[in-house]
Amino acid sequence: EEPMADSSLAAAWHLAKMAGRDIRVALSGEGGDELFFGYPRYTAVWLAEQIVGRVPWWQNVFNALSRWGLPGAMGQRGLIRRFRRFVSGLPLPAADRYARWMEVFPTEQRTALYSRGLGEWPVAVPPPDEVFGFDASAGGVSAPVESLPSSFGRRGSDWLAALWLASDAAAAPPAGCSTESPAAAAVRRAAWVDLASYLPCDLMTKTDRATMAHGIECRCPWLDPAVAAVAWRLPTELSFRWGRGKRIVREAFADLLPPAVARRRKMGFGVPIAGWMRGPWRGLLYDVLLGPSATTRELFDPAAVRRLCDDHVAGTADHSHRLWTLLVLELWGRNCAPCGLRWPT
């Protein structure tokens, strides 16, 4: 199988192991956040549209904050860290902004990391209309990308930006809703991008691997075609209003859930890899990524890898998800390519 660098796979694997002692069929909530706009990042999309379109002096604030230099060594969900990430995307067009927020390695870090120049090694990413489509009855049909930037394919995040550009039909106001605000339309576009990429390529893959490893069949009720079609036809503000998603779901199940559960903020399935890499995994981090047996030495500049490790261990930055990605690729390479991973010739 291909390597998968979602660290929550470890938690899902152990959860499935425990569940597999007693059950053989489980239900998953995959798809609920995409169909009912539940991710916190959709709030960022909505807020960015409010700021860029309505606050003429936002660029001056951005420049001042950039000069201020907010600290970077915060937890993955730390307020300052999230604020920095949000602000970094404001100057960009909406498609590139969302891709920036979703990417693990910013372009400048990938450029420094690759042992060959980034421009010499374009990522083969076909236009999204050739990759993924939606049933028209579900309210979204992928549209061809008429024009893409000349640099398309040179960054892994280009696929996400291209999906955004291809989402005109999918993100159109649902039938019976003649218009939606630009902010609501942007939230719908972001959800469509996730439906076409993050959901099948990460979440569903992760859940399938974790559950099948322990003999569990996992079903996703939200992704029943009829349910998904109805959800996507709903006006955006029925689910997402004033920066908060899943409104219609909360109301539908209000009499079945304890108030504390119904009002609870979204809880991720995270694993504390940042602390582990600064503590018990510190030696392993350097040994695996920079040791003489590393299979990725021809792919990545060891000096750039060491800088990521040093900055993270010192607490000056949180590179935990980047380092986890490199660790997964390295360990996968040792199993599948013991002679080393190399650039194709």
Short mmCIF file of C-alpha atoms in Angstrom, two decimals:
data_model
loop_
_atom_site.label_atom_id
_atom_site.label_comp_id
_atom_site.label_asym_id
_atom_site.label_seq_id
_atom_site.Cartn_x
_atom_site.Cartn_y
_atom_site.Cartn_z
CA GLU A 1 0.00 0.00 0.00
CA GLU A 2 1.01 3.61 -0.45
CA PRO A 3 2.33 5.42 2.62
CA MET A 4 -0.20 7.45 4.58
CA ALA A 5 0.97 10.28 6.81
CA ASP A 6 -2.18 11.07 8.79
CA SER A 7 -0.98 10.62 12.37
CA SER A 8 -4.52 9.97 13.60
CA LEU A 9 -4.33 6.62 11.80
CA ALA A 10 -2.44 5.38 14.87
CA ALA A 11 -5.34 6.32 17.16
CA ALA A 12 -7.90 4.89 14.74
CA TRP A 13 -5.93 1.65 14.49
CA HIS A 14 -5.88 1.15 18.27
CA LEU A 15 -9.55 2.09 18.58
CA ALA A 16 -10.43 -0.46 15.90
CA LYS A 17 -8.31 -3.06 17.67
CA MET A 18 -10.28 -2.59 20.89
CA ALA A 19 -13.63 -2.48 19.08
CA GLY A 20 -12.77 -5.60 17.09
CA ARG A 21 -12.87 -7.68 20.27
CA ASP A 22 -16.65 -7.37 20.38
CA ILE A 23 -18.03 -6.10 17.06
CA ARG A 24 -17.73 -6.75 13.34
CA VAL A 25 -19.68 -3.79 11.92
CA ALA A 26 -19.22 -0.16 12.98
CA LEU A 27 -20.63 3.21 11.96
CA SER A 28 -18.44 6.21 11.14
CA GLY A 29 -19.26 9.90 10.94
CA GLU A 30 -17.11 10.48 7.84
CA GLY A 31 -18.71 12.99 5.48
CA GLY A 32 -20.69 14.88 8.11
CA ASP A 33 -18.24 17.77 8.35
CA GLU A 34 -18.00 18.17 4.57
CA LEU A 35 -21.74 17.94 3.89
CA PHE A 36 -22.79 20.15 6.81
CA PHE A 37 -19.76 22.48 6.94
CA GLY A 38 -18.45 21.42 10.34
CA TYR A 39 -14.71 21.98 10.08
CA PRO A 40 -13.28 25.01 11.92
CA ARG A 41 -11.38 25.92 8.76
CA TYR A 42 -14.71 26.74 7.10
CA THR A 43 -15.05 29.48 9.69
CA ALA A 44 -11.66 30.76 8.51
CA VAL A 45 -12.89 30.69 4.90
CA TRP A 46 -16.02 32.60 5.86
CA LEU A 47 -14.09 35.13 7.95
CA ALA A 48 -11.49 35.70 5.23
CA GLU A 49 -14.25 36.61 2.77
CA GLN A 50 -15.66 39.08 5.28
CA ILE A 51 -12.27 40.70 5.86
CA VAL A 52 -10.89 40.82 2.32
CA GLY A 53 -14.15 42.00 0.80
CA ARG A 54 -15.29 44.47 3.44
CA VAL A 55 -12.33 45.74 5.45
CA PRO A 56 -10.22 47.98 3.19
CA TRP A 57 -7.42 48.40 5.73
CA TRP A 58 -6.82 44.67 6.33
CA GLN A 59 -3.61 44.76 4.25
CA ASN A 60 -2.10 47.35 6.60
CA VAL A 61 -2.91 45.12 9.58
CA PHE A 62 -1.38 42.13 7.81
CA ASN A 63 1.83 44.02 7.10
CA ALA A 64 2.06 45.17 10.71
CA LEU A 65 1.56 41.64 12.02
CA SER A 66 4.17 40.33 9.61
CA ARG A 67 6.70 42.83 10.94
CA TRP A 68 5.72 41.97 14.51
CA GLY A 69 6.76 38.36 14.00
CA LEU A 70 4.38 36.30 16.10
CA PRO A 71 6.01 33.30 17.79
CA GLY A 72 5.76 30.03 15.91
CA ALA A 73 6.32 27.36 18.55
CA MET A 74 2.74 26.75 19.54
CA GLY A 75 0.72 23.56 19.66
CA GLN A 76 -0.90 22.35 16.46
CA ARG A 77 -4.16 23.91 17.58
CA GLY A 78 -2.61 26.81 19.47
CA LEU A 79 -4.41 30.10 19.00
CA ILE A 80 -1.36 32.06 17.83
CA ARG A 81 -0.30 29.32 15.45
CA ARG A 82 -3.73 29.19 13.88
CA PHE A 83 -3.82 32.98 13.66
CA ARG A 84 -0.48 33.07 11.85
CA ARG A 85 -1.71 30.48 9.38
CA PHE A 86 -4.92 32.41 8.82
CA VAL A 87 -3.15 35.71 8.24
CA SER A 88 -0.61 34.13 5.87
CA GLY A 89 -3.40 33.24 3.46
CA LEU A 90 -5.21 36.58 3.36
CA PRO A 91 -3.14 38.19 0.57
CA LEU A 92 -3.72 35.21 -1.75
CA PRO A 93 -6.59 34.54 -4.15
CA ALA A 94 -9.27 32.37 -2.57
CA ALA A 95 -8.16 29.16 -4.31
CA ASP A 96 -4.52 29.55 -3.31
CA ARG A 97 -5.55 30.68 0.17
CA TYR A 98 -7.39 27.44 0.89
CA ALA A 99 -4.58 25.37 -0.59
CA ARG A 100 -2.11 27.23 1.65
CA TRP A 101 -4.18 26.47 4.73
CA MET A 102 -4.44 22.79 3.83
CA GLU A 103 -0.85 22.08 2.80
CA VAL A 104 1.65 20.44 5.16
CA PHE A 105 4.82 21.73 3.50
CA PRO A 106 4.73 25.34 2.28
CA THR A 107 6.34 25.86 -1.10
CA GLU A 108 9.49 27.44 0.31
CA GLN A 109 10.04 24.47 2.63
CA ARG A 110 9.56 21.98 -0.18
CA THR A 111 12.01 23.93 -2.31
CA ALA A 112 14.63 23.71 0.43
CA LEU A 113 13.84 20.07 1.19
CA TYR A 114 14.07 18.51 -2.26
CA SER A 115 17.53 17.42 -3.28
CA ARG A 116 16.68 18.53 -6.81
CA GLY A 117 15.25 21.91 -7.65
CA LEU A 118 11.49 22.10 -7.24
CA GLY A 119 11.14 23.41 -10.77
CA GLU A 120 13.02 20.39 -12.10
CA TRP A 121 10.55 17.96 -10.57
CA PRO A 122 6.94 18.90 -11.34
CA VAL A 123 4.27 16.93 -9.57
CA ALA A 124 2.09 15.17 -12.13
CA VAL A 125 -1.35 16.40 -11.15
CA PRO A 126 -4.09 16.06 -13.79
CA PRO A 127 -6.91 18.59 -13.92
CA PRO A 128 -9.58 17.73 -11.36
CA ASP A 129 -12.33 17.14 -13.92
CA GLU A 130 -10.33 14.10 -15.05
CA VAL A 131 -9.98 12.83 -11.49
CA PHE A 132 -13.24 13.33 -9.66
CA GLY A 133 -16.82 14.14 -10.55
CA PHE A 134 -20.11 14.54 -8.71
CA ASP A 135 -23.47 13.13 -9.64
CA ALA A 136 -25.50 15.99 -11.05
CA SER A 137 -28.45 14.89 -8.94
CA ALA A 138 -26.39 15.64 -5.84
CA GLY A 139 -26.15 19.25 -6.89
CA GLY A 140 -22.56 19.32 -8.04
CA VAL A 141 -20.94 18.55 -11.36
CA SER A 142 -17.25 19.02 -11.87
CA ALA A 143 -16.47 21.65 -14.46
CA PRO A 144 -13.33 21.71 -16.60
CA VAL A 145 -10.60 24.12 -15.72
CA GLU A 146 -10.34 26.46 -18.68
CA SER A 147 -7.04 27.94 -17.64
CA LEU A 148 -4.50 27.06 -15.00
CA PRO A 149 -1.41 28.94 -13.82
CA SER A 150 1.70 28.24 -15.87
CA SER A 151 3.28 26.74 -12.76
CA PHE A 152 0.44 24.22 -12.32
CA GLY A 153 1.73 20.85 -11.17
CA ARG A 154 4.90 22.15 -9.56
CA ARG A 155 3.33 22.17 -6.11
CA GLY A 156 1.33 19.42 -4.48
CA SER A 157 -1.18 22.05 -3.34
CA ASP A 158 -1.93 22.95 -6.98
CA TRP A 159 -4.45 20.14 -7.14
CA LEU A 160 -6.46 21.68 -4.30
CA ALA A 161 -6.34 25.11 -5.90
CA ALA A 162 -7.44 23.62 -9.23
CA LEU A 163 -10.34 21.83 -7.57
CA TRP A 164 -11.44 25.18 -6.16
CA LEU A 165 -11.28 26.73 -9.62
CA ALA A 166 -13.29 23.82 -11.04
CA SER A 167 -16.06 24.09 -8.47
CA ASP A 168 -18.27 26.68 -10.17
CA ALA A 169 -21.09 24.22 -10.88
CA ALA A 170 -20.70 22.31 -7.64
CA ALA A 171 -20.68 25.45 -5.51
CA ALA A 172 -23.61 27.11 -7.27
CA PRO A 173 -26.53 28.04 -5.00
CA PRO A 174 -28.86 25.07 -4.50
CA ALA A 175 -32.16 24.94 -6.34
CA GLY A 176 -34.65 27.33 -4.80
CA CYS A 177 -31.89 29.54 -3.41
CA SER A 178 -31.32 32.19 -6.06
CA THR A 179 -28.29 33.76 -4.42
CA GLU A 180 -25.88 33.19 -1.58
CA SER A 181 -23.43 35.59 -0.04
CA PRO A 182 -19.83 35.43 -1.32
CA ALA A 183 -18.79 34.11 2.09
CA ALA A 184 -21.37 31.31 1.99
CA ALA A 185 -20.35 30.43 -1.56
CA ALA A 186 -16.71 30.24 -0.47
CA VAL A 187 -17.61 27.87 2.36
CA ARG A 188 -19.46 25.64 -0.11
CA ARG A 189 -16.46 25.66 -2.45
CA ALA A 190 -14.15 24.65 0.40
CA ALA A 191 -16.46 21.79 1.34
CA TRP A 192 -16.58 20.61 -2.28
CA VAL A 193 -12.78 20.60 -2.43
CA ASP A 194 -12.72 18.47 0.71
CA LEU A 195 -15.36 16.11 -0.67
CA ALA A 196 -13.19 15.60 -3.74
CA SER A 197 -9.85 15.26 -1.99
CA TYR A 198 -9.50 15.17 1.79
CA LEU A 199 -12.48 12.88 2.39
CA PRO A 200 -11.67 10.04 -0.06
CA CYS A 201 -7.89 10.38 -0.10
CA ASP A 202 -7.35 10.75 3.64
CA LEU A 203 -10.30 10.17 5.95
CA MET A 204 -11.98 7.24 4.22
CA THR A 205 -8.65 5.61 3.43
CA LYS A 206 -7.55 5.96 7.05
CA THR A 207 -10.79 4.54 8.42
CA ASP A 208 -10.79 1.65 5.96
CA ARG A 209 -7.21 0.66 6.75
CA ALA A 210 -7.70 0.88 10.50
CA THR A 211 -10.95 -1.07 10.62
CA MET A 212 -10.15 -3.72 8.02
CA ALA A 213 -6.88 -4.46 9.80
CA HIS A 214 -9.02 -5.80 12.64
CA GLY A 215 -11.80 -7.41 10.64
CA ILE A 216 -14.36 -4.61 11.06
CA GLU A 217 -16.71 -3.45 8.30
CA CYS A 218 -17.13 0.30 8.73
CA ARG A 219 -20.15 2.02 7.21
CA CYS A 220 -20.59 5.77 6.65
CA PRO A 221 -24.31 6.71 6.93
CA TRP A 222 -23.74 10.37 6.00
CA LEU A 223 -22.30 9.23 2.67
CA ASP A 224 -25.35 7.27 1.61
CA PRO A 225 -26.01 8.72 -1.88
CA ALA A 226 -29.55 9.80 -0.98
CA VAL A 227 -28.45 11.47 2.25
CA ALA A 228 -25.51 13.22 0.57
CA ALA A 229 -27.71 14.43 -2.29
CA VAL A 230 -30.25 15.97 0.09
CA ALA A 231 -27.53 17.54 2.24
CA TRP A 232 -25.83 19.17 -0.74
CA ARG A 233 -29.11 20.63 -2.02
CA LEU A 234 -29.73 22.49 1.25
CA PRO A 235 -28.97 26.23 1.36
CA THR A 236 -25.61 26.75 2.99
CA GLU A 237 -26.91 28.88 5.84
CA LEU A 238 -29.21 26.10 7.03
CA SER A 239 -26.06 24.31 8.14
CA PHE A 240 -23.58 27.17 8.44
CA ARG A 241 -24.43 30.53 9.99
CA TRP A 242 -22.25 33.20 11.55
CA GLY A 243 -19.14 31.10 11.40
CA ARG A 244 -20.54 27.89 12.88
CA GLY A 245 -21.43 24.72 11.01
CA LYS A 246 -23.64 21.65 11.47
CA ARG A 247 -26.50 23.87 12.61
CA ILE A 248 -29.23 21.75 11.03
CA VAL A 249 -27.71 18.55 12.43
CA ARG A 250 -27.58 19.97 15.95
CA GLU A 251 -31.22 21.02 15.72
CA ALA A 252 -32.36 17.71 14.24
CA PHE A 253 -30.85 15.69 17.08
CA ALA A 254 -31.34 18.22 19.90
CA ASP A 255 -33.93 16.06 21.66
CA LEU A 256 -31.75 12.95 21.44
CA LEU A 257 -28.44 14.33 22.70
CA PRO A 258 -27.48 15.75 26.09
CA PRO A 259 -27.11 19.55 25.81
CA ALA A 260 -23.43 19.34 26.71
CA VAL A 261 -22.84 17.02 23.75
CA ALA A 262 -24.97 19.02 21.33
CA ARG A 263 -23.15 22.26 22.18
CA ARG A 264 -19.68 20.76 22.39
CA ARG A 265 -17.01 22.06 20.06
CA LYS A 266 -15.68 19.71 17.42
CA MET A 267 -13.15 17.29 18.87
CA GLY A 268 -10.37 16.05 16.63
CA PHE A 269 -8.76 12.64 16.69
CA GLY A 270 -5.27 13.96 17.18
CA VAL A 271 -2.18 12.22 18.48
CA PRO A 272 0.37 14.20 20.60
CA ILE A 273 3.23 13.65 18.18
CA ALA A 274 4.70 17.13 18.76
CA GLY A 275 5.52 16.36 22.38
CA TRP A 276 6.71 12.85 21.60
CA MET A 277 9.18 14.19 19.05
CA ARG A 278 10.60 16.59 21.62
CA GLY A 279 10.70 13.87 24.27
CA PRO A 280 10.82 10.08 23.97
CA TRP A 281 11.03 10.06 20.16
CA ARG A 282 13.80 12.64 19.91
CA GLY A 283 16.61 10.15 19.34
CA LEU A 284 14.51 8.04 16.99
CA LEU A 285 13.68 11.13 14.93
CA TYR A 286 17.32 11.86 14.14
CA ASP A 287 18.34 8.21 13.78
CA VAL A 288 15.59 7.32 11.32
CA LEU A 289 15.66 10.46 9.16
CA LEU A 290 19.38 11.24 9.22
CA GLY A 291 21.05 7.91 9.99
CA PRO A 292 23.25 6.08 7.46
CA SER A 293 20.46 3.65 6.59
CA ALA A 294 17.97 6.35 5.58
CA THR A 295 16.37 5.41 2.25
CA THR A 296 15.28 8.98 1.46
CA ARG A 297 18.74 10.54 1.41
CA GLU A 298 18.66 10.95 -2.37
CA LEU A 299 15.24 12.60 -2.24
CA PHE A 300 15.79 15.18 0.47
CA ASP A 301 18.63 17.46 1.46
CA PRO A 302 19.91 16.14 4.83
CA ALA A 303 20.74 19.68 5.96
CA ALA A 304 17.13 20.78 5.37
CA VAL A 305 15.82 17.73 7.22
CA ARG A 306 18.15 18.45 10.13
CA ARG A 307 16.92 22.06 10.32
CA LEU A 308 13.33 20.83 10.61
CA CYS A 309 14.35 18.44 13.39
CA ASP A 310 16.46 21.02 15.24
CA ASP A 311 13.81 23.75 15.09
CA HIS A 312 11.10 21.42 16.30
CA VAL A 313 13.12 19.91 19.14
CA ALA A 314 14.25 23.39 20.24
CA GLY A 315 10.63 24.55 20.37
CA THR A 316 11.10 27.42 17.91
CA ALA A 317 8.61 25.85 15.48
CA ASP A 318 6.07 23.06 15.32
CA HIS A 319 7.12 20.80 12.45
CA SER A 320 5.51 17.70 13.94
CA HIS A 321 3.24 16.96 10.99
CA ARG A 322 6.01 17.59 8.48
CA LEU A 323 8.39 15.35 10.39
CA TRP A 324 5.71 12.69 10.77
CA THR A 325 5.24 12.75 6.99
CA LEU A 326 8.98 12.25 6.47
CA LEU A 327 9.07 9.48 9.08
CA VAL A 328 6.22 7.59 7.43
CA LEU A 329 7.84 7.87 4.00
CA GLU A 330 11.19 6.73 5.38
CA LEU A 331 9.78 3.71 7.22
CA TRP A 332 7.65 2.81 4.22
CA GLY A 333 10.74 3.03 2.02
CA ARG A 334 12.65 0.65 4.25
CA ASN A 335 9.93 -1.95 3.79
CA CYS A 336 9.18 -1.39 0.11
CA ALA A 337 12.43 0.01 -1.32
CA PRO A 338 15.32 -1.29 0.80
CA CYS A 339 17.82 -0.14 -1.83
CA GLY A 340 16.69 3.44 -1.37
CA LEU A 341 14.11 5.82 -2.80
CA ARG A 342 15.38 7.75 -5.81
CA TRP A 343 14.20 10.31 -8.28
CA PRO A 344 13.11 8.62 -11.54
CA THR A 345 15.58 9.11 -14.36
#
